[in-house]
mmCIF file of C-alpha atoms in Angstrom:
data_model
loop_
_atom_site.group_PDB
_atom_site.id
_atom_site.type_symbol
_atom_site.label_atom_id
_atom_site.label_comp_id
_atom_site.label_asym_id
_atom_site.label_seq_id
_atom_site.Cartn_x
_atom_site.Cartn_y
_atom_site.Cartn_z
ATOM 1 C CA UNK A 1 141.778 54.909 111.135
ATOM 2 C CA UNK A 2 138.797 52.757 112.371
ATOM 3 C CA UNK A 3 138.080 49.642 110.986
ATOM 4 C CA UNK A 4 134.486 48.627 109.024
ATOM 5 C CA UNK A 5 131.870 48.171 111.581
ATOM 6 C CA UNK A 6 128.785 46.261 111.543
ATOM 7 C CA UNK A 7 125.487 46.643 113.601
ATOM 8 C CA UNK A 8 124.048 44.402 115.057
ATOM 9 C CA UNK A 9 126.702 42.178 115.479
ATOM 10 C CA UNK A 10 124.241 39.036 116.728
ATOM 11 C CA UNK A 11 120.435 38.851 116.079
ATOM 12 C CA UNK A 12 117.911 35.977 116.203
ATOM 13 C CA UNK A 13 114.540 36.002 114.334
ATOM 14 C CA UNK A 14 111.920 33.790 112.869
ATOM 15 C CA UNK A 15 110.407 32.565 109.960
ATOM 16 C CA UNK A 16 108.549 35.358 108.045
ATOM 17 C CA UNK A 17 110.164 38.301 110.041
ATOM 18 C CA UNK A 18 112.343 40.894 107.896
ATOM 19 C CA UNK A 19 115.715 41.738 109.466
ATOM 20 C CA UNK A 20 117.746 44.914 108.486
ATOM 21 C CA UNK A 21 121.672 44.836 109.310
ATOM 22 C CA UNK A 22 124.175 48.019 109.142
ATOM 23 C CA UNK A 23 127.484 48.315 107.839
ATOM 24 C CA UNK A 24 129.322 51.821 108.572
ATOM 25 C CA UNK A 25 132.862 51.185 105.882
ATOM 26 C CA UNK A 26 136.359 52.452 106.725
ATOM 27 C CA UNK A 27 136.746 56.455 106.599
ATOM 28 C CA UNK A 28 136.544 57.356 102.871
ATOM 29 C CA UNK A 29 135.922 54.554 101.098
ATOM 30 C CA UNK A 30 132.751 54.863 98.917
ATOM 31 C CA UNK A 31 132.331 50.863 98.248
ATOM 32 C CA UNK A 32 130.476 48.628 100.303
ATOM 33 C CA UNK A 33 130.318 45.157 99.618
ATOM 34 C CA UNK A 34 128.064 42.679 101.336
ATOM 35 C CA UNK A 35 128.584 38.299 101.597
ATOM 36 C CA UNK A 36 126.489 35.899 102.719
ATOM 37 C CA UNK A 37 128.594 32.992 104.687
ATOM 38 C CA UNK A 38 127.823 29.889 105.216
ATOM 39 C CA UNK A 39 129.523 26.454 106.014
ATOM 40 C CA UNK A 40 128.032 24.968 103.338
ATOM 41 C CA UNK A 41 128.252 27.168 100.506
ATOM 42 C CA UNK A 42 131.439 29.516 102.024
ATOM 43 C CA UNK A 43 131.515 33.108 101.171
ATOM 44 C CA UNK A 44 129.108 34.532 98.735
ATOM 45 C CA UNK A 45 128.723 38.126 96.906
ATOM 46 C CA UNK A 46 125.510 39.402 97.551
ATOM 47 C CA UNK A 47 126.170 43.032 96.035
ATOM 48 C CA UNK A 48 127.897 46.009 95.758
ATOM 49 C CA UNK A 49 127.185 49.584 96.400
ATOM 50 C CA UNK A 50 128.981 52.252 95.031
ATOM 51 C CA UNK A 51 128.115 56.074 95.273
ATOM 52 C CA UNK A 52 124.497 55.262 96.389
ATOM 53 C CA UNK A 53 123.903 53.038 93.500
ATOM 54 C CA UNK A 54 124.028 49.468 93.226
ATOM 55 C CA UNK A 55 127.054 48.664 91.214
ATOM 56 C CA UNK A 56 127.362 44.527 91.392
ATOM 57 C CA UNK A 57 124.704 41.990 92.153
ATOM 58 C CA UNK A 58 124.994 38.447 92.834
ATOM 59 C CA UNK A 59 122.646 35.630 92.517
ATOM 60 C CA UNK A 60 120.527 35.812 95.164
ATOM 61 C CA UNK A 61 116.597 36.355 95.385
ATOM 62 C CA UNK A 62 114.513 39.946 95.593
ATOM 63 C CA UNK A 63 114.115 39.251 99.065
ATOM 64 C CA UNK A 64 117.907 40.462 99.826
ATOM 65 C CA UNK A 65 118.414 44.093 98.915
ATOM 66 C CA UNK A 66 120.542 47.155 100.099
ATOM 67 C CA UNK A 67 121.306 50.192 99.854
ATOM 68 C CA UNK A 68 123.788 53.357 100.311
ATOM 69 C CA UNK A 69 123.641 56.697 102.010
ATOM 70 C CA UNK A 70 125.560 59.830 100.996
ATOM 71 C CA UNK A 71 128.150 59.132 103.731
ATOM 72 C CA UNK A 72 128.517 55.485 101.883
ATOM 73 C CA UNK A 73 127.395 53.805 104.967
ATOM 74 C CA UNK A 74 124.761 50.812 104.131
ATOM 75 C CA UNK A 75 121.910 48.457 105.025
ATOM 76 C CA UNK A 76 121.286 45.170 103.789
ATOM 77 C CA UNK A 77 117.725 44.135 104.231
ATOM 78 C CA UNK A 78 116.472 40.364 104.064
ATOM 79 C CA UNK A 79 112.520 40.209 103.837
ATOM 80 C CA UNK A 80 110.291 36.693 104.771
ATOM 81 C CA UNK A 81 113.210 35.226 106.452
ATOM 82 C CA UNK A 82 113.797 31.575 105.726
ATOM 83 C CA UNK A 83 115.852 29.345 107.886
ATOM 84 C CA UNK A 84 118.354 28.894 105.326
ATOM 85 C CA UNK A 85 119.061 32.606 105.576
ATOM 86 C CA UNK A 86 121.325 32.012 109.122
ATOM 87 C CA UNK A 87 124.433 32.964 107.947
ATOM 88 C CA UNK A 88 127.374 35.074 108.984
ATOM 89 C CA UNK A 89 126.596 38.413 107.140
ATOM 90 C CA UNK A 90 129.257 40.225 106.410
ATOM 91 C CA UNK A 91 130.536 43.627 104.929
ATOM 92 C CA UNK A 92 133.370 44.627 103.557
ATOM 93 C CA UNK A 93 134.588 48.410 102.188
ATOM 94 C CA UNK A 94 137.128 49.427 99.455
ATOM 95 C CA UNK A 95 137.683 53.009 97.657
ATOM 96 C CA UNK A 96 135.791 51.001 94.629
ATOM 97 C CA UNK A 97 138.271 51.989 91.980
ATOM 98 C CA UNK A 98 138.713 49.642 89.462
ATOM 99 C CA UNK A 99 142.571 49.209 89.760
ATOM 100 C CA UNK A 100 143.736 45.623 91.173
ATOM 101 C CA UNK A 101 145.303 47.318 94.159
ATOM 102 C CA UNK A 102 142.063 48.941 95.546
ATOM 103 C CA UNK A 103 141.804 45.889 98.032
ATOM 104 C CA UNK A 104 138.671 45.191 100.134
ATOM 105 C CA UNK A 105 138.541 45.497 104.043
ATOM 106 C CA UNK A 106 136.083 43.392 106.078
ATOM 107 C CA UNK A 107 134.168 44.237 109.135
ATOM 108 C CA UNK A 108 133.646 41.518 112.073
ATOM 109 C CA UNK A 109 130.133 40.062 110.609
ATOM 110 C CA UNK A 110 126.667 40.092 111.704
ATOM 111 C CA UNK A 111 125.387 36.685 112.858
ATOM 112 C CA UNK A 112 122.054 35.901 111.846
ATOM 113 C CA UNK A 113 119.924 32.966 113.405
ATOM 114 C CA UNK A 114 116.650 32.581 111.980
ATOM 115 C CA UNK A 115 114.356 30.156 114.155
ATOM 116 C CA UNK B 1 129.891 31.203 87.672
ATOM 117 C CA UNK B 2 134.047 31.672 88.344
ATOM 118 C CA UNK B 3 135.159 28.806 90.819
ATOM 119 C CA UNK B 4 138.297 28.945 93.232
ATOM 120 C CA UNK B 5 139.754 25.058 94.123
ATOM 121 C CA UNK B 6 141.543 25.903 97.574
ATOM 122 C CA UNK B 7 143.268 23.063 98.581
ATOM 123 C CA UNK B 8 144.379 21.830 101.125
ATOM 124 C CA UNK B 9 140.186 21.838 102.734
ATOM 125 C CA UNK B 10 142.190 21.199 106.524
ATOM 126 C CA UNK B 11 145.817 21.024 107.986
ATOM 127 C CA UNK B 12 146.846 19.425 111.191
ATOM 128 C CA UNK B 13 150.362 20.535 112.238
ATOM 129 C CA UNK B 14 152.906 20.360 115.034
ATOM 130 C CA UNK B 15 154.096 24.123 115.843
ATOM 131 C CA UNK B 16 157.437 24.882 114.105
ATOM 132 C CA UNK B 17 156.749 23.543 111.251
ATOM 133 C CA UNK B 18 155.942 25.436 107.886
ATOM 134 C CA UNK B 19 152.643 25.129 105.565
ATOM 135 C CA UNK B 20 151.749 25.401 102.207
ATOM 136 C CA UNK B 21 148.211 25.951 100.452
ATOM 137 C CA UNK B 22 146.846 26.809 97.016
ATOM 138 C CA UNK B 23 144.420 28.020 95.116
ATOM 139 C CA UNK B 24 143.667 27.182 91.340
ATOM 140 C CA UNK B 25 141.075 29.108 89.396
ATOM 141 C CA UNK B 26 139.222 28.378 86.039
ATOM 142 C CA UNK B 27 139.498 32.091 85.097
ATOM 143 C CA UNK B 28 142.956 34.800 85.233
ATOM 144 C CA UNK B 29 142.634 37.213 88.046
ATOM 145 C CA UNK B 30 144.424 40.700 88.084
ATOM 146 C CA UNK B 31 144.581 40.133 91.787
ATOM 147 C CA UNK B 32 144.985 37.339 94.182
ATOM 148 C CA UNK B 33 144.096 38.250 98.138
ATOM 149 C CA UNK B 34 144.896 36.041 101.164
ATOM 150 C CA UNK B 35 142.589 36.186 103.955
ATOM 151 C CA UNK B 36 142.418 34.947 107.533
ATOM 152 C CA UNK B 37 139.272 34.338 109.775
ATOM 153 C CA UNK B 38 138.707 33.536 113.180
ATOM 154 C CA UNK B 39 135.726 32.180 114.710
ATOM 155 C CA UNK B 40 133.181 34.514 114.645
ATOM 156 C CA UNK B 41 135.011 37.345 113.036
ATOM 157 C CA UNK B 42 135.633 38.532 109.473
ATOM 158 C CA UNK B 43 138.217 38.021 107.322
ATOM 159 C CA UNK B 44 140.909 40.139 107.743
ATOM 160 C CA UNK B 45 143.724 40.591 105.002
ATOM 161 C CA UNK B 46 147.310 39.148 105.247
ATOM 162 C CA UNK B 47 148.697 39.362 101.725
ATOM 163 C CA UNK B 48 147.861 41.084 98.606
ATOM 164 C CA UNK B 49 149.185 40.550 95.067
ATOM 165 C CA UNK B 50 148.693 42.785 91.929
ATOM 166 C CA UNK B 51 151.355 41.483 89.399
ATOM 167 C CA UNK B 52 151.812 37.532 87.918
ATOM 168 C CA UNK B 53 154.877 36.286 89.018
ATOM 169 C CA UNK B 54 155.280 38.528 92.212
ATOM 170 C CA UNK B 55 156.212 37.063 95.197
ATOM 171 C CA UNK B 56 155.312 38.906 98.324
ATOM 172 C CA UNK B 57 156.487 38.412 102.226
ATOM 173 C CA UNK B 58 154.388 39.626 105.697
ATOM 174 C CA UNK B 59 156.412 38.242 108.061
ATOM 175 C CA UNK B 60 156.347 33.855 108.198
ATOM 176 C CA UNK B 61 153.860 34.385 105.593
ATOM 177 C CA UNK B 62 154.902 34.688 101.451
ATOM 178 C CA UNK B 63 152.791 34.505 98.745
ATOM 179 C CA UNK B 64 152.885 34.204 95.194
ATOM 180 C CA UNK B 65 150.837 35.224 92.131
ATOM 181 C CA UNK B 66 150.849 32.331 89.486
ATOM 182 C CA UNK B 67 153.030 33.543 86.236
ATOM 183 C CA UNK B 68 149.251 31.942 84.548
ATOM 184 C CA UNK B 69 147.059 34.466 86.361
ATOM 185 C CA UNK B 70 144.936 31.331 87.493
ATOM 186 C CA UNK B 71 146.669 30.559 90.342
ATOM 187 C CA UNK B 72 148.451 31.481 93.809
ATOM 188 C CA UNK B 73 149.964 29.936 97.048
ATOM 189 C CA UNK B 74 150.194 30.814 100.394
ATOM 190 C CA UNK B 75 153.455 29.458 102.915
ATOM 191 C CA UNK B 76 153.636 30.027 106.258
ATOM 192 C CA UNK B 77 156.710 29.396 107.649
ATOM 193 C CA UNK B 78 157.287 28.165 111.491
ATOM 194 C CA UNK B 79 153.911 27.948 112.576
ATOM 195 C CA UNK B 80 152.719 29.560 116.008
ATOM 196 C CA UNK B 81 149.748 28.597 117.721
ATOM 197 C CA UNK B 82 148.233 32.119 117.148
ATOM 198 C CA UNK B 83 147.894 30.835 113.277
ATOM 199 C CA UNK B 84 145.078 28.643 113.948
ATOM 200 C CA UNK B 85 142.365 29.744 111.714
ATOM 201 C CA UNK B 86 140.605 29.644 108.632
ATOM 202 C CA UNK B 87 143.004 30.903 105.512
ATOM 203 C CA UNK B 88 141.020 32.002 102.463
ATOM 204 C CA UNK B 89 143.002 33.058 98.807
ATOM 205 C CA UNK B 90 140.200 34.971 97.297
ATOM 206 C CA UNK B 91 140.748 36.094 93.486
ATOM 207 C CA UNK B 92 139.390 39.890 91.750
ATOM 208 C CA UNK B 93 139.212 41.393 87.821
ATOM 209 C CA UNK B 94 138.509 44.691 87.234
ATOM 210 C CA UNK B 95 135.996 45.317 89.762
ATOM 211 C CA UNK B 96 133.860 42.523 89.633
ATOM 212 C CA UNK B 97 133.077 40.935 93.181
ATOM 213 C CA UNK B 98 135.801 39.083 94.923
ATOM 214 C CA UNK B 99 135.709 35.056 94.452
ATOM 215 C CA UNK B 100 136.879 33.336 97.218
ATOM 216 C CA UNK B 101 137.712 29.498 97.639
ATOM 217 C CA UNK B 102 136.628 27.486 100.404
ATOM 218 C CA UNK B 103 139.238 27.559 103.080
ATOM 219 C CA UNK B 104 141.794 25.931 104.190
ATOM 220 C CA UNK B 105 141.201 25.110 108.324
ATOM 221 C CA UNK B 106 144.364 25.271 109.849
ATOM 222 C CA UNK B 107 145.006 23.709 113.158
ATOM 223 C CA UNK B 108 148.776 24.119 115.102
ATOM 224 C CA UNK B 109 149.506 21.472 117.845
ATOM 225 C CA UNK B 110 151.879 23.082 120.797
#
């Protein structure tokens, strides 16, 4: 079974640009989870989609959003990029039932670099 | 928000040897995840635990689920050079986002 898999997996803008990243989640899982990670502030949720519809949401600005297509693959978009936004980026995909053995699987990242 | 105290923040080992690290919570968790990352990649799973009190084995590496709910270790026994990483306990309820602590850097001298 393949693994998640996130496009692109390195990208470099500037200030001001918008950036949209893909994340294409293990063969049918229906959750898709994305983190922001940094080395200062280590791995943080930025939101869940479930079924097309934002399920969880963490506490980050309006400028991050997402979303999900019918074959639960999603985008995350970041608008007005700031340089604090370089981060690793990363995605991770579950079945997104709510028993404690439905265990999230992580794709390899997408490195942002905002200049 | 929740916050996960992973400690130790780095190891420095001779190969052979075993290592232990922890995480502590403020809040119970009905599941306690161990994760490992290498440079540049994403975190891929090692250990999962449902159940306080169970103790679970992948190889060199065991973990535990506190009896508390708030808590869980990670031991790797014999290190190899190939564990050289970034370990990460991460902690879930219900099916609220995962919390994760802040690492533990592991480094494995030959």
């Amino acid at each position: 079974k393949a693994g998640v898999t996130q496009t692109p997996r390195y990208l470099i803008k500037t200030r001001g640009q918008q950036v949209t990243l893909s994340c294409s989640p293990i063969s049918g899982h229906r959750s898709v989870s994305w983190y922001q990670q940094t080395p200062g502030q280590g791995l943080q949720f930025l939101f869940e989609y479930f079924s097309e519809t934002q399920r969880n949401k963490g506490n980050f600005p309006g400028r991050f959003s997402g979303r999900q297509f019918s074959n639960s693959r999603s985008e995350m978009n970041v608008s007005t990029l700031e340089l604090g936004d370089s981060a690793l980026y990363l995605c991770a995909s579950s079945l997104g039932l709510a028993e404690p053995t439905d265990t999230q699987y992580f794709g390899p990242g997408t490195r942002l670099t905002v200049l | 928000g929740q916050q996960l105290n992973q400690s130790p923040q780095s190891m420095f080992i001779q190969e052979g040897e075993d290592v232990s690290m922890n995480c502590t919570s403020s809040s119970i968790f009905n599941t306690w995840l161990w994760y490992k990352q290498d440079p540049g990649e994403g975190p891929v799973l090692l250990i999962a635990l449902y159940k306080a009190g169970e103790l679970t084995s992948n190889g060199r590496l065991t973990a535990q689920f506190g009896i508390t709910r708030k808590d869980s270790f990670l031991n790797i026994s014999a290190s190899i050079p190939s564990d050289v990483g970034i370990y990460f306990c991460a902690g879930r309820m219900g099916r609220r986002a995962l919390t994760f602590g802040s690492g533990t850097r592991l480094q494995v001298q030959p």
